[in-house]
Amino acid sequence: MGGFKMDEQYLKSIQQQLHQAGFKLTPQREATVCSLIENEEGHLSAEEVYMRVKEKSPDIGLATVYRTLEILSELKILDKVSFTDGLIRYDLRREGSQHHFHHHLLCTQCGKIQEVHEDLLLDVERVVEQQFHFQVTDHKLTFQGICMDCQRKNREQQQKQ
Amino acid sequence: MGGFKMDEQYLKSIQQQLHQAGFKLTPQREATVCSLIENEEGHLSAEEVYMRVKEKSPDIGLATVYRTLEILSELKILDKVSFTDGLIRYDLRREGSQHHFHHHLLCTQCGKIQEVHEDLLLDVERVVEQQFHFQVTDHKLTFQGICMDCQRKNREQQQKQ
DNA sequence: ATCCGTGCAAAATCTTTGCATCTCG
DNA sequence: CGAGATGCAAAGATTTTGCACGGAT
């Protein structure tokens, strides 16, 4: 919506999923979904989504945002994630409900979170199924470490000294 | 400590780590650590730890349990984890801070959580480091799916019908 | 008219903090 | 003895819920 490009296709697809599940496409829900798409990979908390939605639709209530996020989670359009602070954050599941959730790389130095959409766990899941007889349906994987930028900064810092 | 076997060695090691980090060895802290060891793989919440500690040491306060859990987390004796409910749960890190955190298998049918102490991510970490230039220091991996017991139950259920 | 959705405010949870007192080392 | 730890209660923070009203079919 706003100035920069909005993934209309994706928005429509989500609206369709809401509709097919019997939910109405209210302005509040549309505004919430738009904010999520505009901040894709932003890993926003409920409060952060609320603040962004409120810029465009000032009359919306925080409870409505919570209720919408809950619906979107149930429909597997979103996944709830949580990193360093205890806050629940919401992450669009672009891969769809039929694929496994994407991975995250969390930099413990700058806090940045990078997404990995390639599924790196196919082999590991085979081991889990064969060795532990556990039938995998999904996964959540986060690597903690130092991102490329911080590695570079750290090297530069060392050279100065 | 109570009726069943208590891992004295592990308790001592944790007390030593507390001591070396400059913390006092109070009865409350000992009771908290004991409850955690007795309920290893229990993935207890703060409230659940509190209730268990209170059985042995009725005068302890919930705030003290929170403060102790926070200290143990900082010392990497515990890891905070979170599964289906939003609650923060505490998981003893037996592998120590020098190894990567163990994996979890969460059964979405019965809610049981199984631990996998073998590190299945060595190859994947190599890919992450080479392909994404991300220097991995730790990871958190949870598989969702159906545990062996539920698979069996489901098969038996199907045969009846 | 009916059903669903909404905003507001209150309630419910979970967690942290301030402070007087106590205790380990 | 003194710094750190504790218990209690109060405050904070986050999330859920109750309820009357509103809007679309």
mmCIF file of C-alpha atoms (C1' of nucleotides) in Angstrom:
data_model
loop_
_atom_site.group_PDB
_atom_site.id
_atom_site.type_symbol
_atom_site.label_atom_id
_atom_site.label_comp_id
_atom_site.label_asym_id
_atom_site.label_seq_id
_atom_site.Cartn_x
_atom_site.Cartn_y
_atom_site.Cartn_z
ATOM 1 C CA MET A 1 0.000 0.000 0.000
ATOM 2 C CA GLY A 2 2.040 3.213 0.715
ATOM 3 C CA GLY A 3 4.988 4.281 -1.377
ATOM 4 C CA PHE A 4 6.982 1.155 -2.009
ATOM 5 C CA LYS A 5 6.021 -1.936 -3.874
ATOM 6 C CA MET A 6 3.381 -4.171 -2.370
ATOM 7 C CA ASP A 7 3.089 -7.818 -3.254
ATOM 8 C CA GLU A 8 -0.512 -7.711 -4.498
ATOM 9 C CA GLN A 9 -0.441 -11.335 -5.538
ATOM 10 C CA TYR A 10 0.559 -12.473 -2.083
ATOM 11 C CA LEU A 11 -2.009 -10.201 -0.452
ATOM 12 C CA LYS A 12 -4.771 -11.619 -2.644
ATOM 13 C CA SER A 13 -3.695 -15.167 -1.872
ATOM 14 C CA ILE A 14 -3.880 -14.519 1.867
ATOM 15 C CA GLN A 15 -7.222 -12.799 1.555
ATOM 16 C CA GLN A 16 -8.491 -15.788 -0.368
ATOM 17 C CA GLN A 17 -7.307 -18.149 2.329
ATOM 18 C CA LEU A 18 -9.099 -16.073 4.952
ATOM 19 C CA HIS A 19 -12.221 -16.032 2.863
ATOM 20 C CA GLN A 20 -12.152 -19.742 2.155
ATOM 21 C CA ALA A 21 -11.828 -20.433 5.851
ATOM 22 C CA GLY A 22 -15.026 -18.463 6.431
ATOM 23 C CA PHE A 23 -13.530 -15.234 7.726
ATOM 24 C CA LYS A 24 -14.616 -11.859 6.471
ATOM 25 C CA LEU A 25 -12.202 -9.537 4.732
ATOM 26 C CA THR A 26 -12.550 -6.498 6.933
ATOM 27 C CA PRO A 27 -10.507 -3.325 6.458
ATOM 28 C CA GLN A 28 -8.758 -4.020 9.741
ATOM 29 C CA ARG A 29 -7.699 -7.479 8.623
ATOM 30 C CA GLU A 30 -6.542 -6.180 5.272
ATOM 31 C CA ALA A 31 -4.523 -3.435 6.948
ATOM 32 C CA THR A 32 -2.935 -5.976 9.274
ATOM 33 C CA VAL A 33 -1.992 -8.328 6.451
ATOM 34 C CA CYS A 34 -0.587 -5.406 4.438
ATOM 35 C CA SER A 35 1.598 -4.330 7.327
ATOM 36 C CA LEU A 36 2.879 -7.865 7.668
ATOM 37 C CA ILE A 37 3.737 -8.104 3.981
ATOM 38 C CA GLU A 38 5.364 -4.681 3.952
ATOM 39 C CA ASN A 39 7.500 -5.768 6.874
ATOM 40 C CA GLU A 40 8.198 -9.257 5.657
ATOM 41 C CA GLU A 41 11.207 -10.691 7.484
ATOM 42 C CA GLY A 42 10.627 -7.921 10.048
ATOM 43 C CA HIS A 43 9.617 -10.431 12.723
ATOM 44 C CA LEU A 44 7.249 -7.924 14.297
ATOM 45 C CA SER A 45 5.640 -8.330 17.684
ATOM 46 C CA ALA A 46 1.908 -7.772 18.115
ATOM 47 C CA GLU A 47 2.538 -4.295 19.448
ATOM 48 C CA GLU A 48 4.783 -3.454 16.502
ATOM 49 C CA VAL A 49 2.187 -4.660 14.018
ATOM 50 C CA TYR A 50 -0.389 -2.591 15.880
ATOM 51 C CA MET A 51 1.696 0.583 15.679
ATOM 52 C CA ARG A 52 2.249 0.145 11.952
ATOM 53 C CA VAL A 53 -1.407 -0.587 11.237
ATOM 54 C CA LYS A 54 -2.443 2.390 13.337
ATOM 55 C CA GLU A 55 -0.569 4.774 11.021
ATOM 56 C CA LYS A 56 -2.905 3.867 8.172
ATOM 57 C CA SER A 57 -6.011 2.964 10.162
ATOM 58 C CA PRO A 58 -5.870 4.955 13.412
ATOM 59 C CA ASP A 59 -9.118 3.555 14.780
ATOM 60 C CA ILE A 60 -7.993 -0.032 15.006
ATOM 61 C CA GLY A 61 -7.702 -1.660 18.426
ATOM 62 C CA LEU A 62 -4.835 -3.726 19.731
ATOM 63 C CA ALA A 63 -7.199 -6.581 20.561
ATOM 64 C CA THR A 64 -8.242 -6.806 16.926
ATOM 65 C CA VAL A 65 -4.624 -7.101 15.870
ATOM 66 C CA TYR A 66 -4.111 -9.907 18.374
ATOM 67 C CA ARG A 67 -7.253 -11.652 17.136
ATOM 68 C CA THR A 68 -6.192 -11.299 13.504
ATOM 69 C CA LEU A 69 -2.697 -12.596 14.199
ATOM 70 C CA GLU A 70 -4.233 -15.565 15.976
ATOM 71 C CA ILE A 71 -6.436 -16.353 12.984
ATOM 72 C CA LEU A 72 -3.519 -16.040 10.580
ATOM 73 C CA SER A 73 -1.488 -18.385 12.766
ATOM 74 C CA GLU A 74 -4.250 -20.966 12.807
ATOM 75 C CA LEU A 75 -4.417 -20.826 9.036
ATOM 76 C CA LYS A 76 -0.637 -21.347 8.932
ATOM 77 C CA ILE A 77 -0.186 -18.078 7.092
ATOM 78 C CA LEU A 78 1.978 -16.949 9.978
ATOM 79 C CA ASP A 79 4.289 -18.716 12.361
ATOM 80 C CA LYS A 80 4.936 -17.548 15.873
ATOM 81 C CA VAL A 81 8.617 -17.208 16.636
ATOM 82 C CA SER A 82 10.610 -15.947 19.580
ATOM 83 C CA PHE A 83 14.224 -14.918 19.757
ATOM 84 C CA THR A 84 16.216 -13.060 22.403
ATOM 85 C CA ASP A 85 13.491 -11.104 24.159
ATOM 86 C CA GLY A 86 10.587 -13.189 25.341
ATOM 87 C CA LEU A 87 8.161 -11.519 22.933
ATOM 88 C CA ILE A 88 6.114 -13.559 20.509
ATOM 89 C CA ARG A 89 6.880 -12.410 17.019
ATOM 90 C CA TYR A 90 5.037 -13.175 13.794
ATOM 91 C CA ASP A 91 6.698 -14.458 10.648
ATOM 92 C CA LEU A 92 4.973 -14.879 7.299
ATOM 93 C CA ARG A 93 5.189 -18.443 6.099
ATOM 94 C CA ARG A 94 5.772 -17.842 2.426
ATOM 95 C CA GLU A 95 6.662 -21.441 1.826
ATOM 96 C CA GLY A 96 3.026 -22.368 2.584
ATOM 97 C CA SER A 97 1.697 -24.930 5.020
ATOM 98 C CA GLN A 98 2.719 -27.883 2.852
ATOM 99 C CA HIS A 99 6.430 -27.102 3.154
ATOM 100 C CA HIS A 100 8.517 -26.944 6.279
ATOM 101 C CA PHE A 101 9.157 -23.644 7.997
ATOM 102 C CA HIS A 102 12.227 -21.694 6.917
ATOM 103 C CA HIS A 103 15.331 -21.346 9.085
ATOM 104 C CA HIS A 104 16.728 -18.317 10.894
ATOM 105 C CA LEU A 105 20.236 -17.018 11.436
ATOM 106 C CA LEU A 106 20.304 -14.824 14.525
ATOM 107 C CA CYS A 107 23.352 -12.631 15.019
ATOM 108 C CA THR A 108 24.072 -12.450 18.730
ATOM 109 C CA GLN A 109 26.170 -9.336 18.225
ATOM 110 C CA CYS A 110 23.884 -6.985 16.261
ATOM 111 C CA GLY A 111 20.580 -8.832 16.684
ATOM 112 C CA LYS A 112 19.898 -9.064 12.964
ATOM 113 C CA ILE A 113 17.864 -12.039 11.788
ATOM 114 C CA GLN A 114 18.442 -13.522 8.369
ATOM 115 C CA GLU A 115 16.083 -16.024 6.783
ATOM 116 C CA VAL A 116 17.122 -19.173 4.960
ATOM 117 C CA HIS A 117 14.395 -20.432 2.669
ATOM 118 C CA GLU A 118 16.286 -23.415 1.350
ATOM 119 C CA ASP A 119 15.421 -26.511 3.388
ATOM 120 C CA LEU A 120 18.704 -27.721 4.841
ATOM 121 C CA LEU A 121 17.175 -30.413 7.019
ATOM 122 C CA LEU A 122 16.045 -33.035 4.531
ATOM 123 C CA ASP A 123 18.866 -35.412 5.442
ATOM 124 C CA VAL A 124 18.543 -34.752 9.153
ATOM 125 C CA GLU A 125 14.828 -35.456 9.040
ATOM 126 C CA ARG A 126 15.519 -38.787 7.428
ATOM 127 C CA VAL A 127 17.817 -39.637 10.322
ATOM 128 C CA VAL A 128 15.195 -38.562 12.861
ATOM 129 C CA GLU A 129 12.528 -40.679 11.198
ATOM 130 C CA GLN A 130 14.733 -43.774 10.898
ATOM 131 C CA GLN A 131 16.705 -43.548 14.103
ATOM 132 C CA PHE A 132 14.056 -42.178 16.462
ATOM 133 C CA HIS A 133 10.949 -43.385 14.639
ATOM 134 C CA PHE A 134 9.540 -39.880 14.863
ATOM 135 C CA GLN A 135 7.341 -38.847 11.958
ATOM 136 C CA VAL A 136 8.359 -35.277 11.182
ATOM 137 C CA THR A 137 5.736 -32.818 9.974
ATOM 138 C CA ASP A 138 7.567 -29.542 10.516
ATOM 139 C CA HIS A 139 10.590 -28.015 12.169
ATOM 140 C CA LYS A 140 11.925 -24.850 13.717
ATOM 141 C CA LEU A 141 15.638 -24.137 13.395
ATOM 142 C CA THR A 142 17.559 -21.074 14.487
ATOM 143 C CA PHE A 143 21.300 -20.721 14.338
ATOM 144 C CA GLN A 144 22.939 -18.284 16.691
ATOM 145 C CA GLY A 145 26.261 -16.801 15.698
ATOM 146 C CA ILE A 146 28.010 -13.871 14.051
ATOM 147 C CA CYS A 147 26.687 -12.485 10.789
ATOM 148 C CA MET A 148 28.914 -11.565 7.847
ATOM 149 C CA ASP A 149 28.793 -7.841 8.610
ATOM 150 C CA CYS A 150 29.787 -8.234 12.243
ATOM 151 C CA GLN A 151 32.598 -10.606 11.288
ATOM 152 C CA ARG A 152 33.961 -7.933 8.971
ATOM 153 C CA LYS A 153 33.583 -5.209 11.599
ATOM 154 C CA ASN A 154 35.356 -7.388 14.123
ATOM 155 C CA ARG A 155 38.250 -8.000 11.753
ATOM 156 C CA GLU A 156 38.582 -4.277 11.052
ATOM 157 C CA GLN A 157 38.490 -3.577 14.763
ATOM 158 C CA GLN A 158 41.279 -6.058 15.381
ATOM 159 C CA GLN A 159 43.453 -4.560 12.660
ATOM 160 C CA LYS A 160 43.221 -1.101 14.215
ATOM 161 C CA GLN A 161 44.613 -2.325 17.485
ATOM 162 C CA MET B 1 17.105 -35.191 48.018
ATOM 163 C CA GLY B 2 13.851 -37.099 48.069
ATOM 164 C CA GLY B 3 13.333 -40.774 47.365
ATOM 165 C CA PHE B 4 14.834 -41.371 43.993
ATOM 166 C CA LYS B 5 18.392 -41.098 42.842
ATOM 167 C CA MET B 6 19.912 -37.667 42.617
ATOM 168 C CA ASP B 7 22.835 -36.871 40.390
ATOM 169 C CA GLU B 8 25.175 -35.581 43.098
ATOM 170 C CA GLN B 9 28.027 -35.151 40.681
ATOM 171 C CA TYR B 10 25.979 -32.905 38.439
ATOM 172 C CA LEU B 11 24.664 -30.918 41.402
ATOM 173 C CA LYS B 12 28.195 -30.335 42.671
ATOM 174 C CA SER B 13 29.361 -29.232 39.255
ATOM 175 C CA ILE B 14 26.578 -26.678 39.005
ATOM 176 C CA GLN B 15 27.229 -25.410 42.519
ATOM 177 C CA GLN B 16 30.864 -25.029 41.623
ATOM 178 C CA GLN B 17 29.979 -23.008 38.527
ATOM 179 C CA LEU B 18 27.773 -20.764 40.641
ATOM 180 C CA HIS B 19 30.523 -20.340 43.169
ATOM 181 C CA GLN B 20 33.190 -19.594 40.587
ATOM 182 C CA ALA B 21 30.965 -16.938 39.074
ATOM 183 C CA GLY B 22 30.803 -15.245 42.465
ATOM 184 C CA PHE B 23 27.317 -16.319 43.557
ATOM 185 C CA LYS B 24 26.536 -17.569 47.014
ATOM 186 C CA LEU B 25 25.367 -21.105 47.589
ATOM 187 C CA THR B 26 22.099 -20.455 49.358
ATOM 188 C CA PRO B 27 19.629 -23.177 50.332
ATOM 189 C CA GLN B 28 17.102 -21.681 47.932
ATOM 190 C CA ARG B 29 19.493 -21.989 45.024
ATOM 191 C CA GLU B 30 20.399 -25.521 45.958
ATOM 192 C CA ALA B 31 16.732 -26.471 46.203
ATOM 193 C CA THR B 32 16.032 -24.911 42.815
ATOM 194 C CA VAL B 33 18.914 -26.699 41.133
ATOM 195 C CA CYS B 34 17.883 -29.992 42.754
ATOM 196 C CA SER B 35 14.348 -29.642 41.447
ATOM 197 C CA LEU B 36 15.693 -28.979 37.989
ATOM 198 C CA ILE B 37 17.927 -32.040 38.077
ATOM 199 C CA GLU B 38 15.169 -34.230 39.483
ATOM 200 C CA ASN B 39 12.947 -33.090 36.647
ATOM 201 C CA GLU B 40 15.560 -33.190 33.941
ATOM 202 C CA GLU B 41 13.909 -33.230 30.521
ATOM 203 C CA GLY B 42 10.795 -31.980 32.297
ATOM 204 C CA HIS B 43 10.962 -28.616 30.573
ATOM 205 C CA LEU B 44 9.454 -26.903 33.566
ATOM 206 C CA SER B 45 8.163 -23.349 33.598
ATOM 207 C CA ALA B 46 9.179 -20.975 36.373
ATOM 208 C CA GLU B 47 5.876 -21.593 38.131
ATOM 209 C CA GLU B 48 6.335 -25.358 37.906
ATOM 210 C CA VAL B 49 9.850 -25.139 39.327
ATOM 211 C CA TYR B 50 8.488 -22.958 42.103
ATOM 212 C CA MET B 51 5.782 -25.453 43.020
ATOM 213 C CA ARG B 52 8.275 -28.306 43.170
ATOM 214 C CA VAL B 53 10.771 -26.332 45.236
ATOM 215 C CA LYS B 54 8.023 -25.229 47.580
ATOM 216 C CA GLU B 55 7.302 -28.833 48.549
ATOM 217 C CA LYS B 56 10.766 -29.140 50.080
ATOM 218 C CA SER B 57 11.348 -25.497 51.068
ATOM 219 C CA PRO B 58 7.919 -23.949 51.683
ATOM 220 C CA ASP B 59 9.272 -20.514 52.520
ATOM 221 C CA ILE B 60 10.833 -19.825 49.149
ATOM 222 C CA GLY B 61 9.415 -16.991 47.044
ATOM 223 C CA LEU B 62 8.563 -17.101 43.362
ATOM 224 C CA ALA B 63 10.788 -14.093 42.697
ATOM 225 C CA THR B 64 13.777 -15.980 44.033
ATOM 226 C CA VAL B 65 13.080 -18.838 41.659
ATOM 227 C CA TYR B 66 12.909 -16.393 38.755
ATOM 228 C CA ARG B 67 16.141 -14.767 39.856
ATOM 229 C CA THR B 68 17.887 -18.117 40.216
ATOM 230 C CA LEU B 69 16.679 -19.309 36.819
ATOM 231 C CA GLU B 70 17.975 -16.090 35.307
ATOM 232 C CA ILE B 71 21.401 -16.606 36.851
ATOM 233 C CA LEU B 72 21.541 -20.210 35.684
ATOM 234 C CA SER B 73 20.621 -19.082 32.179
ATOM 235 C CA GLU B 74 23.358 -16.482 32.132
ATOM 236 C CA LEU B 75 25.849 -19.130 33.198
ATOM 237 C CA LYS B 76 24.593 -21.334 30.354
ATOM 238 C CA ILE B 77 23.646 -24.021 32.803
ATOM 239 C CA LEU B 78 20.076 -23.689 31.560
ATOM 240 C CA ASP B 79 18.578 -22.798 28.223
ATOM 241 C CA LYS B 80 15.252 -21.067 27.864
ATOM 242 C CA VAL B 81 12.932 -22.868 25.499
ATOM 243 C CA SER B 82 9.337 -22.403 24.434
ATOM 244 C CA PHE B 83 7.023 -24.842 22.750
ATOM 245 C CA THR B 84 3.275 -24.809 22.174
ATOM 246 C CA ASP B 85 2.121 -22.552 24.979
ATOM 247 C CA GLY B 86 3.854 -19.207 25.158
ATOM 248 C CA LEU B 87 5.511 -20.037 28.481
ATOM 249 C CA ILE B 88 9.247 -19.822 28.922
ATOM 250 C CA ARG B 89 10.525 -23.198 30.001
ATOM 251 C CA TYR B 90 13.931 -24.114 31.392
ATOM 252 C CA ASP B 91 16.064 -26.923 30.070
ATOM 253 C CA LEU B 92 19.295 -28.137 31.662
ATOM 254 C CA ARG B 93 22.158 -27.909 29.236
ATOM 255 C CA ARG B 94 24.001 -31.083 30.101
ATOM 256 C CA GLU B 95 26.192 -30.811 27.041
ATOM 257 C CA GLY B 96 27.817 -27.757 28.623
ATOM 258 C CA SER B 97 28.356 -24.344 27.132
ATOM 259 C CA GLN B 98 31.143 -25.512 24.838
ATOM 260 C CA HIS B 99 28.849 -27.822 22.871
ATOM 261 C CA HIS B 100 25.755 -26.910 20.904
ATOM 262 C CA PHE B 101 22.334 -27.195 22.459
ATOM 263 C CA HIS B 102 20.513 -30.504 22.060
ATOM 264 C CA HIS B 103 17.497 -30.955 19.773
ATOM 265 C CA HIS B 104 13.861 -31.549 20.631
ATOM 266 C CA LEU B 105 11.167 -33.725 19.121
ATOM 267 C CA LEU B 106 7.743 -32.318 19.965
ATOM 268 C CA CYS B 107 4.751 -34.577 19.410
ATOM 269 C CA THR B 108 1.877 -32.407 18.250
ATOM 270 C CA GLN B 109 -0.600 -35.106 19.208
ATOM 271 C CA CYS B 110 0.271 -35.935 22.825
ATOM 272 C CA GLY B 111 2.561 -32.993 23.580
ATOM 273 C CA LYS B 112 5.463 -35.164 24.692
ATOM 274 C CA ILE B 113 8.938 -33.744 24.173
ATOM 275 C CA GLN B 114 11.865 -36.035 23.504
ATOM 276 C CA GLU B 115 15.462 -34.883 23.607
ATOM 277 C CA VAL B 116 18.130 -35.744 21.062
ATOM 278 C CA HIS B 117 21.609 -35.289 22.469
ATOM 279 C CA GLU B 118 23.466 -36.370 19.372
ATOM 280 C CA ASP B 119 24.377 -33.332 17.272
ATOM 281 C CA LEU B 120 22.722 -33.880 13.909
ATOM 282 C CA LEU B 121 23.589 -30.460 12.511
ATOM 283 C CA LEU B 122 27.321 -30.666 11.923
ATOM 284 C CA ASP B 123 26.931 -30.919 8.154
ATOM 285 C CA VAL B 124 24.217 -28.291 8.022
ATOM 286 C CA GLU B 125 26.360 -25.869 10.005
ATOM 287 C CA ARG B 126 29.139 -26.316 7.518
ATOM 288 C CA VAL B 127 26.727 -25.351 4.740
ATOM 289 C CA VAL B 128 25.558 -22.300 6.677
ATOM 290 C CA GLU B 129 29.105 -21.149 7.291
ATOM 291 C CA GLN B 130 30.215 -21.643 3.700
ATOM 292 C CA GLN B 131 27.087 -20.623 1.838
ATOM 293 C CA PHE B 132 25.858 -17.797 4.054
ATOM 294 C CA HIS B 133 29.170 -16.798 5.636
ATOM 295 C CA PHE B 134 27.508 -16.977 9.031
ATOM 296 C CA GLN B 135 29.751 -18.060 11.877
ATOM 297 C CA VAL B 136 27.654 -20.457 13.944
ATOM 298 C CA THR B 137 28.111 -20.567 17.711
ATOM 299 C CA ASP B 138 24.949 -22.403 18.728
ATOM 300 C CA HIS B 139 21.589 -23.593 17.455
ATOM 301 C CA LYS B 140 18.056 -24.386 18.496
ATOM 302 C CA LEU B 141 16.226 -27.114 16.637
ATOM 303 C CA THR B 142 12.793 -28.542 17.306
ATOM 304 C CA PHE B 143 11.039 -31.052 15.113
ATOM 305 C CA GLN B 144 7.275 -31.184 15.256
ATOM 306 C CA GLY B 145 5.579 -34.431 14.336
ATOM 307 C CA ILE B 146 4.117 -37.657 15.646
ATOM 308 C CA CYS B 147 6.004 -39.685 18.233
ATOM 309 C CA MET B 148 6.408 -43.439 18.063
ATOM 310 C CA ASP B 149 3.690 -44.096 20.643
ATOM 311 C CA CYS B 150 1.106 -41.958 18.892
ATOM 312 C CA GLN B 151 1.950 -43.556 15.554
ATOM 313 C CA ARG B 152 1.233 -46.964 17.079
ATOM 314 C CA LYS B 153 -1.997 -45.762 18.666
ATOM 315 C CA ASN B 154 -3.112 -44.282 15.391
ATOM 316 C CA ARG B 155 -2.443 -47.543 13.566
ATOM 317 C CA GLU B 156 -4.400 -49.529 16.153
ATOM 318 C CA GLN B 157 -7.222 -47.037 15.911
ATOM 319 C CA GLN B 158 -7.342 -47.400 12.144
ATOM 320 C CA GLN B 159 -7.421 -51.197 12.333
ATOM 321 C CA LYS B 160 -10.464 -51.140 14.616
ATOM 322 C CA GLN B 161 -12.487 -49.167 12.132
ATOM 323 C "C1'" DA C 1 -32.643 -9.820 11.532
ATOM 324 C "C1'" DT C 2 -28.527 -12.294 12.104
ATOM 325 C "C1'" DC C 3 -23.963 -13.257 12.423
ATOM 326 C "C1'" DC C 4 -19.571 -11.917 12.706
ATOM 327 C "C1'" DG C 5 -16.225 -8.463 13.837
ATOM 328 C "C1'" DT C 6 -14.726 -4.433 16.464
ATOM 329 C "C1'" DG C 7 -13.207 -1.136 20.111
ATOM 330 C "C1'" DC C 8 -12.809 -0.324 24.654
ATOM 331 C "C1'" DA C 9 -11.798 -1.490 29.127
ATOM 332 C "C1'" DA C 10 -11.213 -4.864 32.498
ATOM 333 C "C1'" DA C 11 -9.137 -9.071 33.684
ATOM 334 C "C1'" DA C 12 -5.819 -12.576 33.571
ATOM 335 C "C1'" DT C 13 -1.014 -14.057 33.051
ATOM 336 C "C1'" DC C 14 3.575 -13.934 33.465
ATOM 337 C "C1'" DT C 15 7.701 -11.542 34.995
ATOM 338 C "C1'" DT C 16 10.386 -7.874 37.149
ATOM 339 C "C1'" DT C 17 11.411 -4.591 40.722
ATOM 340 C "C1'" DG C 18 11.733 -1.931 45.299
ATOM 341 C "C1'" DC C 19 12.659 -2.375 49.773
ATOM 342 C "C1'" DA C 20 13.306 -3.893 54.451
ATOM 343 C "C1'" DT C 21 15.362 -7.795 56.434
ATOM 344 C "C1'" DC C 22 18.309 -11.652 56.704
ATOM 345 C "C1'" DT C 23 22.385 -14.631 55.768
ATOM 346 C "C1'" DC C 24 26.334 -16.614 53.719
ATOM 347 C "C1'" DG C 25 31.243 -16.238 53.514
ATOM 348 C "C1'" DC D 1 30.723 -7.388 59.462
ATOM 349 C "C1'" DG D 2 29.197 -6.389 54.699
ATOM 350 C "C1'" DA D 3 27.875 -7.463 50.156
ATOM 351 C "C1'" DG D 4 24.753 -10.096 48.248
ATOM 352 C "C1'" DA D 5 20.294 -12.753 48.594
ATOM 353 C "C1'" DT D 6 15.523 -13.232 50.075
ATOM 354 C "C1'" DG D 7 10.384 -12.655 50.654
ATOM 355 C "C1'" DC D 8 6.719 -9.987 50.061
ATOM 356 C "C1'" DA D 9 3.984 -6.978 47.686
ATOM 357 C "C1'" DA D 10 3.505 -3.825 44.170
ATOM 358 C "C1'" DA D 11 4.335 -2.610 39.588
ATOM 359 C "C1'" DG D 12 5.114 -3.801 34.655
ATOM 360 C "C1'" DA D 13 4.356 -5.962 30.593
ATOM 361 C "C1'" DT D 14 1.921 -8.829 27.525
ATOM 362 C "C1'" DT D 15 -2.132 -11.169 26.093
ATOM 363 C "C1'" DT D 16 -7.021 -12.528 26.566
ATOM 364 C "C1'" DT D 17 -11.830 -11.779 27.435
ATOM 365 C "C1'" DG D 18 -16.609 -9.625 28.140
ATOM 366 C "C1'" DC D 19 -19.733 -6.825 26.233
ATOM 367 C "C1'" DA D 20 -22.371 -3.490 23.759
ATOM 368 C "C1'" DC D 21 -22.292 -1.602 19.337
ATOM 369 C "C1'" DG D 22 -21.711 -1.554 14.228
ATOM 370 C "C1'" DG D 23 -21.797 -3.323 9.470
ATOM 371 C "C1'" DA D 24 -22.477 -6.432 5.881
ATOM 372 C "C1'" DT D 25 -25.405 -9.787 3.834
#
